[in-house]
Amino acid sequence: MSRQLGGRWHKLIHGRPFIDLIKHRAVNHVTTRMHIVINLSPIERAAIAWNLVEWAAIFIVPGKTGENHGHIINSVRLAYGEIRYGDARRIAVCARVVAKSANRPRTYDIKRKIDWGPRGIGVRIILQCAPIRRQASHHGQTNAFEKVDHFLRLLRRVVPIGIGKSKTPDRDEWAAAWSEVAQRYYKAAEASQSPQEKRKNFLRAWRLYYFGQWPVAASEGKKAAYSKALDAFLRANEAISPPLEVVRIPFEGKEIVGYLRLPSSADGPVPLVFAISGLDSRKENMADTYGALVDRGIGFFTLDSPGTGQSPVQASPTADRVFSRVLDYLAGRKEIDPKRIVVHGVSFGGYWAAKLAITERARIRGIVAQSPPVADFFSVHHIRTSLMGNREYLFDQVPAFFGVLEGVTSMPELEKVMATLSLRAQGLLGKPTAPMLVIAGVKDTQVPISDMYLLLNNGDVPKEAWINPSGGHLGRESSGWRDPVIFEKIITPWELKMLSPRAASESGQLSVR
């Protein structure tokens, strides 16, 4: 990520200060790494990053907004938006006096003033979170706000700490904090008489419980949050039409659990998208996204990546056998056209999609691989220089792999197993492939862009690519090319094209763009 604001704006990133030092001068605001005023903990960053916060504002005092502050505001807005779905919609610089408004229900003020003499520096961060119905309503009292501690304990840790001393939150405490607010939505859903409100609140509860287990359910508290997330998601979808089917496929003494949803008014077998989640996303996220295509006559089946969610196996060079078993199952469903199946994988799910394009090319119409690890991602160099302490990832990226990869309990084992996952090491690069659409961002710090070029430059059929020069992971930006836009304008049209009846004869005649 670029650094702006006097050349050195430090972005909202895992393990880094939110604000190093903002020092007021007569003409401008500048930053320096010499001192630290305020850090936002990973929990606060997460609240912003995942839309728990509807808008955020930063007020820097003393001083008044001046003509040279426009670039500051733009820089901060970009910084917020760089992480996942966050978007700072309102940023301002204002005068010194800070007072909690009596007329802004559901607004949480975090205030900290550091007085360094006549030019004392104060920073005020206002976070307005998604409303909790009737829990934080304003009844005219000047103190009618839920306390920060009562709201998830997500936003309480605004403390001055040294540069580089941010630490990952306790896993069970993280899970309990998110679950606390999720439970309110869950109870609100249970009490609601409106089917629409019931579904809306169950979905809110699911998203919060899900983030309570993020990135993986690696502790008892996170496992409990994940279990509740599954329950809330199913309850949110128990009355939708057409229905969401929970599919359980026997597999090696265990079971594969996935979600299947098919259009209700189809005249015959329907085309289908087989969607595979990533390291920290889940099949529920994919099902929520692909519900938009059901009304367009496209069914979907969603599955957790190996080692995540409810997957019966951990990630290994042979874990793709899970997906082959699912394709067997789908081919046996009379409602599904086995000749019109497209696979879509995101991030680590993109790795499995890319592999299936080779190993299962005869059974799939095409694949969408979104920022797929291919070869360089699995190198020791990349693990040590890019994944460890990655500033684009909220926290725990490398530790998450310890529970995802088969037979890994230490860093040397992780590096050894990761190397075996490389498609180059497996001798698959260069073999015939199904048609594919590769989506990526040049500025992705998690999956190297070199892996995209490896995938595009190998195989036997022309491939399509959408590479965003300004995009990060999954090709997304803070504004403009965000996840929903990429899905609607890039992924959906390609999948509709590939799943059309006439695409069968054209599947090997795609052009690179």
Coordinates of N, CA, C and O in Angstrom, one line a residue, residues 288-393:
D288 N -24.2 -17.1 0.0 CA -24.8 -15.8 0.1 C -24.6 -15.0 -1.2 O -25.5 -14.3 -1.7
T289 N -23.4 -15.1 -1.7 CA -23.1 -14.3 -3.0 C -23.8 -14.9 -4.2 O -24.4 -14.2 -5.0
Y290 N -23.8 -16.2 -4.3 CA -24.4 -16.8 -5.5 C -25.9 -16.9 -5.5 O -26.5 -17.3 -6.5
G291 N -26.6 -16.5 -4.4 CA -28.0 -16.5 -4.5 C -28.5 -15.6 -5.5 O -29.6 -15.7 -6.1
A292 N -27.7 -14.6 -6.0 CA -28.1 -13.6 -7.0 C -28.3 -14.3 -8.3 O -29.0 -13.7 -9.2
L293 N -27.7 -15.4 -8.6 CA -27.8 -16.1 -9.9 C -28.9 -17.1 -10.0 O -29.2 -17.5 -11.1
V294 N -29.5 -17.4 -8.9 CA -30.6 -18.4 -8.9 C -31.7 -17.9 -9.7 O -32.3 -18.7 -10.5
D295 N -32.1 -16.7 -9.6 CA -33.2 -16.1 -10.3 C -32.9 -16.0 -11.8 O -33.8 -15.7 -12.6
R296 N -31.6 -16.2 -12.2 CA -31.2 -16.1 -13.6 C -31.1 -17.5 -14.2 O -30.5 -17.7 -15.2
G297 N -31.6 -18.5 -13.4 CA -31.6 -19.8 -14.0 C -30.3 -20.6 -13.7 O -30.1 -21.7 -14.3
I298 N -29.5 -20.1 -12.8 CA -28.2 -20.8 -12.5 C -28.2 -21.3 -11.1 O -28.5 -20.6 -10.1
G299 N -28.0 -22.6 -10.9 CA -27.9 -23.2 -9.6 C -26.5 -23.1 -9.0 O -25.5 -22.7 -9.7
F300 N -26.3 -23.4 -7.7 CA -25.0 -23.4 -7.2 C -24.8 -24.5 -6.2 O -25.8 -24.9 -5.5
F301 N -23.6 -24.9 -6.0 CA -23.2 -25.8 -4.9 C -21.9 -25.2 -4.3 O -21.0 -24.8 -5.0
T302 N -21.9 -25.0 -3.0 CA -20.8 -24.3 -2.3 C -20.2 -25.3 -1.3 O -20.9 -26.1 -0.7
L303 N -18.8 -25.2 -1.2 CA -18.1 -26.1 -0.4 C -16.9 -25.4 0.3 O -16.3 -24.4 -0.2
D304 N -16.6 -25.8 1.5 CA -15.4 -25.2 2.2 C -14.2 -25.8 1.7 O -14.1 -27.0 1.3
S305 N -13.1 -25.0 1.6 CA -11.8 -25.5 1.2 C -11.3 -26.5 2.2 O -11.6 -26.5 3.4
P306 N -10.5 -27.5 1.7 CA -9.9 -28.4 2.6 C -9.2 -27.7 3.8 O -8.5 -26.7 3.6
G307 N -9.4 -28.3 5.0 CA -8.8 -27.7 6.2 C -9.6 -26.6 6.8 O -9.2 -26.1 7.9
T308 N -10.7 -26.2 6.2 CA -11.5 -25.1 6.8 C -12.9 -25.5 6.9 O -13.4 -26.5 6.3
G309 N -13.7 -24.8 7.8 CA -15.1 -25.1 7.9 C -15.4 -26.5 8.3 O -14.9 -27.1 9.2
Q310 N -16.3 -27.1 7.5 CA -16.7 -28.5 7.7 C -16.1 -29.5 6.8 O -16.6 -30.6 6.6
S311 N -15.0 -29.1 6.2 CA -14.3 -30.0 5.3 C -13.8 -31.3 6.0 O -13.3 -31.2 7.1
P312 N -14.0 -32.4 5.4 CA -13.6 -33.7 6.0 C -12.1 -34.0 5.9 O -11.6 -34.9 6.5
V313 N -11.4 -33.2 5.2 CA -9.9 -33.4 5.0 C -9.2 -32.1 5.2 O -9.8 -31.0 5.0
Q314 N -7.9 -32.2 5.5 CA -7.1 -31.0 5.5 C -6.4 -30.8 4.2 O -6.4 -31.7 3.4
A315 N -5.8 -29.7 4.0 CA -5.2 -29.4 2.7 C -3.9 -30.2 2.5 O -3.1 -30.3 3.4
S316 N -3.8 -30.9 1.4 CA -2.7 -31.7 1.0 C -2.6 -31.8 -0.5 O -3.6 -31.5 -1.2
P317 N -1.6 -32.4 -1.0 CA -1.5 -32.6 -2.5 C -2.6 -33.4 -3.1 O -2.9 -33.4 -4.3
T318 N -3.3 -34.2 -2.2 CA -4.3 -35.1 -2.7 C -5.7 -34.7 -2.2 O -6.7 -35.4 -2.4
A319 N -5.8 -33.6 -1.6 CA -7.1 -33.2 -1.0 C -8.2 -32.8 -2.1 O -9.4 -32.8 -1.8
D320 N -7.7 -32.6 -3.3 CA -8.7 -32.4 -4.4 C -9.6 -33.5 -4.7 O -10.6 -33.4 -5.4
R321 N -9.4 -34.7 -4.1 CA -10.3 -35.8 -4.2 C -11.6 -35.5 -3.7 O -12.6 -36.1 -4.1
V322 N -11.7 -34.6 -2.7 CA -13.0 -34.1 -2.2 C -13.8 -33.5 -3.3 O -15.0 -33.8 -3.4
F323 N -13.2 -32.7 -4.1 CA -14.0 -32.1 -5.2 C -14.4 -33.0 -6.3 O -15.5 -32.9 -6.9
S324 N -13.5 -34.0 -6.5 CA -13.9 -35.1 -7.5 C -15.1 -35.8 -7.0 O -16.0 -36.2 -7.8
R325 N -15.2 -36.1 -5.8 CA -16.3 -36.8 -5.2 C -17.6 -36.0 -5.3 O -18.7 -36.5 -5.6
V326 N -17.5 -34.7 -5.1 CA -18.6 -33.8 -5.3 C -19.1 -33.8 -6.8 O -20.3 -33.8 -7.0
L327 N -18.2 -33.7 -7.7 CA -18.5 -33.8 -9.1 C -19.3 -35.1 -9.4 O -20.2 -35.1 -10.2
D328 N -18.8 -36.2 -8.8 CA -19.6 -37.5 -9.0 C -21.0 -37.3 -8.5 O -22.0 -37.7 -9.2
Y329 N -21.2 -36.7 -7.4 CA -22.5 -36.5 -6.8 C -23.4 -35.6 -7.7 O -24.5 -35.9 -8.0
L330 N -22.8 -34.5 -8.1 CA -23.6 -33.6 -9.0 C -24.0 -34.2 -10.3 O -25.1 -33.9 -10.8
A331 N -23.1 -35.0 -10.8 CA -23.4 -35.7 -12.1 C -24.6 -36.7 -11.9 O -25.3 -37.0 -12.9
G332 N -24.9 -37.1 -10.7 CA -26.0 -38.0 -10.4 C -27.3 -37.3 -10.1 O -28.3 -38.0 -9.9
R333 N -27.3 -36.0 -10.0 CA -28.5 -35.3 -9.7 C -29.2 -35.0 -11.0 O -28.6 -34.2 -11.8
K334 N -30.4 -35.5 -11.2 CA -31.1 -35.3 -12.5 C -31.4 -33.9 -12.8 O -31.7 -33.5 -13.9
E335 N -31.5 -33.0 -11.7 CA -31.9 -31.6 -11.9 C -30.7 -30.8 -12.5 O -30.9 -29.6 -12.9
I336 N -29.5 -31.4 -12.5 CA -28.3 -30.6 -12.9 C -27.8 -31.1 -14.2 O -27.7 -32.4 -14.4
D337 N -27.4 -30.2 -15.1 CA -26.8 -30.6 -16.4 C -25.3 -30.8 -16.1 O -24.6 -29.8 -15.9
P338 N -24.8 -32.0 -16.2 CA -23.4 -32.3 -15.8 C -22.5 -31.7 -16.9 O -21.2 -31.7 -16.6
K339 N -23.0 -31.3 -18.0 CA -22.1 -30.8 -19.1 C -22.0 -29.2 -18.9 O -21.3 -28.6 -19.7
R340 N -22.7 -28.7 -18.0 CA -22.6 -27.2 -17.8 C -22.4 -26.9 -16.3 O -23.2 -26.4 -15.6
I341 N -21.1 -27.2 -15.9 CA -20.7 -26.9 -14.5 C -19.4 -26.1 -14.6 O -18.5 -26.4 -15.3
V342 N -19.5 -24.9 -14.0 CA -18.3 -24.0 -13.9 C -17.9 -24.0 -12.4 O -18.7 -23.9 -11.5
V343 N -16.6 -24.0 -12.2 CA -16.0 -23.9 -10.8 C -15.5 -22.5 -10.6 O -14.8 -21.9 -11.5
H344 N -15.8 -22.0 -9.4 CA -15.2 -20.7 -9.0 C -14.6 -20.8 -7.7 O -15.2 -21.3 -6.7
G345 N -13.3 -20.5 -7.6 CA -12.6 -20.5 -6.3 C -12.0 -19.2 -6.0 O -11.4 -18.5 -6.9
V346 N -12.1 -18.8 -4.8 CA -11.5 -17.5 -4.3 C -10.3 -17.7 -3.5 O -10.3 -18.5 -2.6
S347 N -9.2 -17.0 -3.8 CA -8.0 -17.0 -3.0 C -7.5 -18.5 -2.9 O -7.2 -19.1 -3.9
F348 N -7.4 -19.1 -1.7 CA -6.9 -20.5 -1.7 C -7.9 -21.4 -2.4 O -7.5 -22.5 -2.9
G349 N -9.2 -21.0 -2.4 CA -10.1 -21.8 -3.2 C -9.8 -21.7 -4.7 O -10.1 -22.6 -5.4
G350 N -9.2 -20.6 -5.1 CA -8.7 -20.4 -6.4 C -7.7 -21.4 -6.8 O -7.5 -21.8 -8.0
Y351 N -6.8 -21.8 -5.8 CA -5.8 -22.8 -6.0 C -6.5 -24.1 -6.4 O -6.1 -24.8 -7.4
W352 N -7.5 -24.5 -5.7 CA -8.2 -25.8 -6.0 C -8.9 -25.7 -7.3 O -9.0 -26.7 -8.1
A353 N -9.5 -24.5 -7.7 CA -10.1 -24.4 -9.0 C -9.1 -24.5 -10.1 O -9.4 -25.2 -11.1
A354 N -8.0 -23.9 -9.9 CA -6.9 -24.0 -11.0 C -6.5 -25.4 -11.1 O -6.2 -25.9 -12.3
K355 N -6.4 -26.2 -10.0 CA -6.0 -27.6 -10.1 C -7.0 -28.4 -10.8 O -6.7 -29.3 -11.6
L356 N -8.3 -28.1 -10.5 CA -9.4 -28.9 -11.1 C -9.5 -28.6 -12.6 O -9.9 -29.5 -13.4
A357 N -9.1 -27.4 -13.0 CA -9.1 -27.1 -14.4 C -8.2 -28.1 -15.2 O -8.4 -28.3 -16.4
I358 N -7.2 -28.7 -14.5 CA -6.3 -29.6 -15.1 C -6.8 -31.1 -14.9 O -6.9 -31.9 -15.8
T359 N -7.0 -31.4 -13.6 CA -7.3 -32.8 -13.2 C -8.7 -33.2 -13.6 O -9.0 -34.4 -13.8
E360 N -9.7 -32.2 -13.7 CA -11.1 -32.6 -14.0 C -11.5 -31.8 -15.2 O -12.7 -31.5 -15.3
R361 N -10.6 -31.5 -16.1 CA -11.0 -30.7 -17.3 C -12.1 -31.3 -18.1 O -12.9 -30.6 -18.7
A362 N -12.2 -32.6 -18.1 CA -13.2 -33.3 -18.9 C -14.6 -33.1 -18.4 O -15.6 -33.3 -19.1
R363 N -14.7 -32.8 -17.1 CA -16.0 -32.7 -16.4 C -16.5 -31.3 -16.1 O -17.6 -31.1 -15.5
I364 N -15.7 -30.3 -16.4 CA -16.2 -28.9 -16.1 C -16.1 -28.1 -17.3 O -15.2 -28.2 -18.1
R365 N -17.0 -27.2 -17.4 CA -17.0 -26.3 -18.6 C -15.9 -25.2 -18.5 O -15.4 -24.8 -19.6
G366 N -15.6 -24.8 -17.3 CA -14.5 -23.8 -17.2 C -14.4 -23.5 -15.7 O -15.1 -24.0 -14.8
I367 N -13.4 -22.6 -15.4 CA -13.2 -22.2 -14.0 C -12.9 -20.7 -13.9 O -12.4 -20.1 -14.9
V368 N -13.3 -20.2 -12.8 CA -12.9 -18.8 -12.4 C -11.9 -18.9 -11.3 O -12.3 -19.5 -10.2
A369 N -10.7 -18.5 -11.4 CA -9.7 -18.6 -10.4 C -9.4 -17.1 -10.0 O -8.8 -16.4 -10.7
Q370 N -9.8 -16.8 -8.7 CA -9.6 -15.4 -8.3 C -8.4 -15.4 -7.3 O -8.5 -15.9 -6.2
S371 N -7.4 -14.7 -7.7 CA -6.1 -14.7 -7.0 C -5.6 -16.0 -6.5 O -5.4 -16.3 -5.3
P372 N -5.5 -17.0 -7.4 CA -5.1 -18.3 -7.0 C -3.6 -18.5 -6.8 O -2.8 -18.2 -7.6
P373 N -3.3 -19.1 -5.6 CA -1.9 -19.5 -5.5 C -1.6 -20.6 -6.5 O -2.4 -21.5 -6.7
V374 N -0.4 -20.6 -7.1 CA 0.0 -21.5 -8.1 C 1.3 -22.2 -7.8 O 1.4 -23.4 -7.7
A375 N 2.3 -21.4 -7.6 CA 3.7 -22.0 -7.4 C 4.5 -21.1 -6.5 O 4.9 -21.5 -5.4
D376 N 4.8 -19.9 -6.9 CA 5.7 -19.0 -6.2 C 5.1 -18.7 -4.8 O 5.9 -18.5 -3.8
F377 N 3.8 -18.7 -4.7 CA 3.1 -18.5 -3.4 C 3.6 -19.5 -2.3 O 3.8 -19.2 -1.1
F378 N 3.9 -20.7 -2.7 CA 4.3 -21.8 -1.8 C 5.7 -21.8 -1.5 O 6.2 -22.7 -0.7
S379 N 6.5 -20.9 -2.0 CA 8.0 -20.9 -1.8 C 8.3 -20.4 -0.4 O 7.6 -19.6 0.2
V380 N 9.4 -20.9 0.1 CA 9.9 -20.5 1.4 C 10.1 -19.0 1.4 O 9.8 -18.3 2.4
H381 N 10.7 -18.4 0.3 CA 10.9 -17.0 0.2 C 9.6 -16.2 0.4 O 9.6 -15.2 1.1
H382 N 8.6 -16.6 -0.3 CA 7.3 -15.9 -0.2 C 6.7 -16.0 1.2 O 6.2 -15.0 1.7
I383 N 6.8 -17.2 1.8 CA 6.2 -17.3 3.1 C 6.9 -16.4 4.1 O 6.2 -15.7 4.9
R384 N 8.2 -16.3 4.0 CA 9.0 -15.6 5.0 C 8.9 -14.1 4.8 O 9.0 -13.3 5.7
T385 N 8.9 -13.7 3.5 CA 8.9 -12.2 3.2 C 7.6 -11.6 2.9 O 7.5 -10.4 3.1
S386 N 6.6 -12.4 2.6 CA 5.3 -11.8 2.3 C 4.1 -12.2 3.2 O 3.3 -11.4 3.6
L387 N 4.1 -13.5 3.5 CA 2.9 -14.0 4.3 C 3.1 -13.7 5.8 O 2.2 -13.3 6.4
M388 N 4.3 -13.8 6.3 CA 4.5 -13.5 7.7 C 4.5 -12.0 7.9 O 5.2 -11.3 7.3
G389 N 3.5 -11.6 8.7 CA 3.4 -10.2 9.0 C 2.8 -9.4 7.9 O 3.0 -8.2 7.8
N390 N 2.0 -10.1 7.0 CA 1.5 -9.5 5.8 C 0.6 -8.3 6.2 O -0.3 -8.5 7.1
R391 N 0.8 -7.2 5.6 CA 0.1 -6.0 6.0 C -1.3 -5.8 5.4 O -2.0 -4.9 5.7
E392 N -1.6 -6.7 4.4 CA -2.9 -6.6 3.7 C -3.9 -7.5 4.5 O -5.1 -7.4 4.3
Y393 N -3.3 -8.4 5.3 CA -4.2 -9.4 6.0 C -4.3 -8.9 7.4 O -3.4 -8.4 8.0

